Coordinates of C-alpha atoms in Angstrom, one line a residue:
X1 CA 17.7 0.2 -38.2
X2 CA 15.9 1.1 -35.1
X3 CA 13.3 -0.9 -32.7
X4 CA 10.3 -0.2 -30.8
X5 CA 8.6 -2.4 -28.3
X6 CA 4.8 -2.2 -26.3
X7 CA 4.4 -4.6 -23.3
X8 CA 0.6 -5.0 -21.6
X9 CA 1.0 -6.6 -18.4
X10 CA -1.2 -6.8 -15.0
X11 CA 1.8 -5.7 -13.2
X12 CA 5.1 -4.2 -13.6
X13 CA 8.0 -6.3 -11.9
X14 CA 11.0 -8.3 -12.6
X15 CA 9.1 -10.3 -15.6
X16 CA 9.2 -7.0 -16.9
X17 CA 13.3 -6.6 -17.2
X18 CA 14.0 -10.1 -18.0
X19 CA 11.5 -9.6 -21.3
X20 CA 13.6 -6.5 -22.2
X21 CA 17.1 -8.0 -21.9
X22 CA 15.6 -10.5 -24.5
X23 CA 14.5 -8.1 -26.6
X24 CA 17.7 -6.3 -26.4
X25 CA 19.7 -9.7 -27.1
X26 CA 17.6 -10.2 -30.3
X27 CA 18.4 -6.9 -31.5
X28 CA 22.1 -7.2 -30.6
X29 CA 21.3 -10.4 -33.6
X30 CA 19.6 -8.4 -35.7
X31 CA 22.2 -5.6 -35.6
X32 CA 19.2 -2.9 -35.1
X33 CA 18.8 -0.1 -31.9
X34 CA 16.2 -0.7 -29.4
X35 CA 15.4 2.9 -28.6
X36 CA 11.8 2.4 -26.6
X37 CA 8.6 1.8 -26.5
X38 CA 5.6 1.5 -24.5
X39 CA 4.8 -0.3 -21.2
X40 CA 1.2 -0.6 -20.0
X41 CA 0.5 -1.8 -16.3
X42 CA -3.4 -3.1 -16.9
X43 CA -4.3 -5.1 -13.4
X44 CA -8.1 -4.9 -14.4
X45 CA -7.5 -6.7 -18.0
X46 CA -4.5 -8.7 -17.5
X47 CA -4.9 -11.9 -15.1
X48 CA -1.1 -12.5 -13.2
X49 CA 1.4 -14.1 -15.4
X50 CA -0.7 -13.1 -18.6
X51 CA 1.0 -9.9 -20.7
X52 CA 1.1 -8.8 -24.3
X53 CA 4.2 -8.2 -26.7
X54 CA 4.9 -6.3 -29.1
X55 CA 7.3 -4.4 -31.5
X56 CA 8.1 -3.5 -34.6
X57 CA 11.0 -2.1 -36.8
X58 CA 12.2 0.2 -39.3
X59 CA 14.8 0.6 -41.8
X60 CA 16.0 2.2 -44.8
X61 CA 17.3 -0.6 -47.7
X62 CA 18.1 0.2 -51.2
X63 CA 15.5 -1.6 -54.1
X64 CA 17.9 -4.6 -55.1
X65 CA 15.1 -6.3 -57.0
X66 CA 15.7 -4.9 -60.6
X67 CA 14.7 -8.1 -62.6
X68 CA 11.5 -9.4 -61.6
X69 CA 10.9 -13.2 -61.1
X70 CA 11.1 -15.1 -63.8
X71 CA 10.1 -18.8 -65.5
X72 CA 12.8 -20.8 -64.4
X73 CA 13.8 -18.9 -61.8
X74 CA 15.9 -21.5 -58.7
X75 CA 14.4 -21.5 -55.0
X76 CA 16.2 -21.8 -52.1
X77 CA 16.4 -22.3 -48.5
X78 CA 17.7 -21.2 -45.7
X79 CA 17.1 -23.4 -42.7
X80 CA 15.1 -23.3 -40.3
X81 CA 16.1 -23.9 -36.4
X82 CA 12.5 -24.9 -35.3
X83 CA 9.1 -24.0 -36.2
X84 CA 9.1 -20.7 -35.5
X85 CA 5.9 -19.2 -33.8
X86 CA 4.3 -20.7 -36.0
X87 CA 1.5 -23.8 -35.3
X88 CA 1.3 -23.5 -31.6
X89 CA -2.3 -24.0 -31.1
X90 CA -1.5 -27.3 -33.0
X91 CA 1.3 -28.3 -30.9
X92 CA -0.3 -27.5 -27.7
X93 CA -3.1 -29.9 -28.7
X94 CA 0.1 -32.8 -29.3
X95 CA 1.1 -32.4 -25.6
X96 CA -1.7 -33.5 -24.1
X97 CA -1.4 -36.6 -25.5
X98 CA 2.6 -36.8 -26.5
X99 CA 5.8 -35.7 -25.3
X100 CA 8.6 -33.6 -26.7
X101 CA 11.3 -32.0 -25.5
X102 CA 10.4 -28.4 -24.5
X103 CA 13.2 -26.2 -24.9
X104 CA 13.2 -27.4 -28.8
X105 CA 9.6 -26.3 -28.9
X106 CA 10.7 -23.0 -27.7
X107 CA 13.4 -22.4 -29.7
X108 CA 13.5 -18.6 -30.6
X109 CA 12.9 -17.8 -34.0
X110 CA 15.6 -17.9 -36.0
X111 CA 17.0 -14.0 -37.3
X112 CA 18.6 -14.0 -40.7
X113 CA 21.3 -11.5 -40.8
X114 CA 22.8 -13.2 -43.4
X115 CA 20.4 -12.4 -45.9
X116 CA 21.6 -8.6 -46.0
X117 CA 25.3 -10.5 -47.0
X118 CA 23.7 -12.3 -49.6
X119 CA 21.5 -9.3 -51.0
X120 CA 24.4 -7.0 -51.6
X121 CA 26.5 -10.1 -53.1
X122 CA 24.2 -11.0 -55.9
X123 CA 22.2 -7.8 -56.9
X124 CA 20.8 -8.3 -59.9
X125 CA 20.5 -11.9 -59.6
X126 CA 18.5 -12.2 -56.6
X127 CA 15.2 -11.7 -57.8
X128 CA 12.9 -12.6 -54.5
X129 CA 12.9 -13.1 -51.0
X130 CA 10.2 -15.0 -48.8
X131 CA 10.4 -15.3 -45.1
X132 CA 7.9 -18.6 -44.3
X133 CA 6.2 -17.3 -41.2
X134 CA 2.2 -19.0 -41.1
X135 CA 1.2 -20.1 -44.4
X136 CA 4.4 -21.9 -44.7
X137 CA 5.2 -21.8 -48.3
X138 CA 2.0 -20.0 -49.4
X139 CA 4.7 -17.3 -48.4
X140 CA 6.5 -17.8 -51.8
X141 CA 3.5 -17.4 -54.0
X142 CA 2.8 -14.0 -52.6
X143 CA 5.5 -12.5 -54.2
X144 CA 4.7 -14.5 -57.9
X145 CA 4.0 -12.7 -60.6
X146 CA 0.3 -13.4 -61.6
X147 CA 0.4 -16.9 -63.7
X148 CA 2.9 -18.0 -61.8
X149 CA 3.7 -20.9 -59.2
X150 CA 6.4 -23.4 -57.6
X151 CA 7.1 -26.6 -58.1
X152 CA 9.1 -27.7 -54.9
X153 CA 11.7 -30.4 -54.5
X154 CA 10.9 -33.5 -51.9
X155 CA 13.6 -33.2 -48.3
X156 CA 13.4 -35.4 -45.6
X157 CA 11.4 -32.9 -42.8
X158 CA 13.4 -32.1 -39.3
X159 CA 12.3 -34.4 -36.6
X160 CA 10.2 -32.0 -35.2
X161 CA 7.9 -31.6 -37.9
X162 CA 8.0 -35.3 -38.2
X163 CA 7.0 -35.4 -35.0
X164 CA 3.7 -32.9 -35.6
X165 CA 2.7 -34.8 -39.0
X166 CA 2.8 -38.1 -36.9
X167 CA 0.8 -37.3 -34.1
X168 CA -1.4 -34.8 -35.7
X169 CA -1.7 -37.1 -39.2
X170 CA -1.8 -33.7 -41.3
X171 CA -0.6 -35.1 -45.1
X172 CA 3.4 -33.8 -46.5
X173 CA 1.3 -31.2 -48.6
X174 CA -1.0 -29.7 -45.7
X175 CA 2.6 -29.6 -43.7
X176 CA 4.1 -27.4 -46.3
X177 CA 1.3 -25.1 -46.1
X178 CA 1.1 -24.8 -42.5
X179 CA 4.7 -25.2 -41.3
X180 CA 8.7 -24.1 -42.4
X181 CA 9.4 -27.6 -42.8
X182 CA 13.0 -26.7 -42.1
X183 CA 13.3 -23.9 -44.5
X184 CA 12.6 -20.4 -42.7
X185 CA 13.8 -18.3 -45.2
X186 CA 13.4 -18.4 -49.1
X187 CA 15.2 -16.6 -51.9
X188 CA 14.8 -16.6 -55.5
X189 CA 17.6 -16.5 -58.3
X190 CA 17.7 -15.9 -61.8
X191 CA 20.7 -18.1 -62.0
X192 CA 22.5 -21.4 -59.8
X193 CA 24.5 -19.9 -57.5
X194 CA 26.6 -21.9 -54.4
X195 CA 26.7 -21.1 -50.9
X196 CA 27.2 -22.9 -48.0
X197 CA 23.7 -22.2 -45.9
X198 CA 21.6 -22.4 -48.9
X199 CA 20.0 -25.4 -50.3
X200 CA 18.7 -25.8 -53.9
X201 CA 14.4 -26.5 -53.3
X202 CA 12.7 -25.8 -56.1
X203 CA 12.0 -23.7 -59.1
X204 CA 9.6 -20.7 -60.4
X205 CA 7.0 -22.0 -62.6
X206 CA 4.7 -19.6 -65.5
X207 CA 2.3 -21.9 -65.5
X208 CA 0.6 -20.0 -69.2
X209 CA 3.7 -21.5 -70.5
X210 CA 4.4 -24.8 -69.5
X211 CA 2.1 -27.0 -71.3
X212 CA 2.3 -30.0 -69.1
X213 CA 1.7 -28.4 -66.2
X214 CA -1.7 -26.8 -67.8
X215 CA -2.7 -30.4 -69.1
X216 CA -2.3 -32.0 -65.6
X217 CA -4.5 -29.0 -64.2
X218 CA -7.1 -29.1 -66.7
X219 CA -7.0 -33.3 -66.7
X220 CA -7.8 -33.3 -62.7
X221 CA -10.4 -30.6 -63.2
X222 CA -12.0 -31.9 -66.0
X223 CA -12.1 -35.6 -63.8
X224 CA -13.2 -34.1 -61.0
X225 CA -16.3 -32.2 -62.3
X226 CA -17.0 -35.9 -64.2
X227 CA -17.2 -37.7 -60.7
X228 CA -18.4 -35.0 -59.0
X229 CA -21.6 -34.8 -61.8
X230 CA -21.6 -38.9 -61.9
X231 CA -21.9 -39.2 -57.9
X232 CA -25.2 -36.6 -58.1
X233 CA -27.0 -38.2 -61.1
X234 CA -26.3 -41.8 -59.3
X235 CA -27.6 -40.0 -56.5
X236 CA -30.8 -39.0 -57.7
X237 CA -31.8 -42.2 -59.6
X238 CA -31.0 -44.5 -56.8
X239 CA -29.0 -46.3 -58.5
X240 CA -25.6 -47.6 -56.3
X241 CA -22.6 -45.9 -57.5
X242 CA -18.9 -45.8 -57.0
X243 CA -16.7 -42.4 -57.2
X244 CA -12.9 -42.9 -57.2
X245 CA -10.9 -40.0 -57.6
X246 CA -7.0 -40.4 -58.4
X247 CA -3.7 -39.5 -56.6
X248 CA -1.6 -36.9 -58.7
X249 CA 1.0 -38.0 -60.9
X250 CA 3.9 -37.2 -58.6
X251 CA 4.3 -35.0 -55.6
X252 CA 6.6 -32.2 -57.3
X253 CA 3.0 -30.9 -59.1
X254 CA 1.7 -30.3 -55.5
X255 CA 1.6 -26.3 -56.0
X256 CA 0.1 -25.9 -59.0
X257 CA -3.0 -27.7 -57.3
X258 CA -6.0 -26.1 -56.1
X259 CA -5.9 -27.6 -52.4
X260 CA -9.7 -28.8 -53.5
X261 CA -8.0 -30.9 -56.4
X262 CA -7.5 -33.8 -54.7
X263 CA -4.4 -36.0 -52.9
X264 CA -6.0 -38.8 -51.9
X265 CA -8.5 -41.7 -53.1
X266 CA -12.2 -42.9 -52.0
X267 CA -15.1 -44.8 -52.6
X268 CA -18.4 -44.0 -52.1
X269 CA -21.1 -46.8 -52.2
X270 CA -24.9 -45.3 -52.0

């Protein structure tokens, strides 16, 4: 495994070699050569202090994933040792107004080394692997067959993500969609399987067979497009009117949800 870097900065100096070291330091993690890269001096673009970074690598793994995912298939999580890059704008937003301790802020993403362990343990019955970078767990479904979905297990969030859904008041589900949520890496088995750093989550749903799961879709739909219908015909005639519109049946169903479909409950009075 190899890596390549490209820094932009207004001027080359000691910021320069102290970047480097930690880019060296996070290959030494991620077992992989750091063999160069490209270093642009831009004065006229960059202001001082400001730079860009870069890199990328590239390796050579053998296809491990010889049974697709499946209904049924068990989700589970690696944790997380921070939020991971990810939601800074957000956060930066929180500060003006809050405190929290820095250095946990900045916390370097967490590298998963252990993964290539657990690959080569349980070929054949790892069937998927989802690193939750932005999106949080929309990360999963990418790797779904079509039809498919998760249905996720409730766990009590770090205090650092309690700390963002406080201040911020973003709801559990729009957390999970934004956020790790103390789960930075995800794999999929065919099968229960027990290791120390991995937490049972969730499960792999095929939502054409699971009846219950298509009734409670096509219930909210079908309610929704009634109130939705209601709310313009009340509209029209002048008449007052009321709209309610229900919370979902439990919080495990949160994924097979459109994110239009509803988690909360108002009134409208015209």
């Amino acid at each position: 495994h190899i890596f390549l870097d490209y820094i932009a900065i207004d001027s080359i100096d000691d910021r320069v070699k102290d970047i480097i070291k930690g880019i060296y330091k996070g290959c030494e993690i991620a077992k992989c050569k750091l063999i160069g890269g490209e270093t642009a001096e831009m004065p006229g673009i960059y202001r001082y202090g400001k730079f860009d970074l870069a890199g990328f690598a590239v390796g050579i793994v053998e296809d491990y994933f010889e049974n697709s995912i499946k209904n049924g298939d068990l989700i589970y999580g690696i944790a997380s040792n921070g939020i991971h890059s990810n939601g800074y704008t957000l956060v930066r937003k929180l500060l003006k107004d809050s405190k929290y301790d820095i250095l946990e802020l900045l916390k370097p993403t967490r590298i998963y080394m252990e993964v290539l362990d657990i690959i080569k343990k349980y070929k054949g019955v790892l069937s998927g692997i989802a690193h939750i970078t932005g999106g949080g767990f929309n990360n999963v479904r990418r790797i779904l067959p079509e039809g498919f979905d998760i249905i996720l297990n409730d766990w009590e969030l770090p205090d650092i993500f309690k700390w963002i859904q406080k201040r911020s008041g973003m709801s559990y589900l729009d957390m999970l969609e934004t956020y790790n949520c103390g789960y930075g890496m995800i794999l999929i088995f065919h099968e229960e399987i027990h290791e120390n750093e991995l937490d049972l989550i969730g499960k792999v749903s095929d939502l054409r067979l699971n009846d219950n799961l298509k009734w409670l879709r096509l219930m909210i739909t079908n309610m929704k497009n009634k109130m939705h219908n209601f709310a313009i015909s009340s509209r029209i005639s002048g008449l007052p009117y009321i709209g309610i519109i229900f919370l979902p049946l439990c919080i495990t169903y949160w994924s097979i949800l459109d994110f239009s479909d509803v988690v909360y409950i108002f009134v409208i009075i015209s």
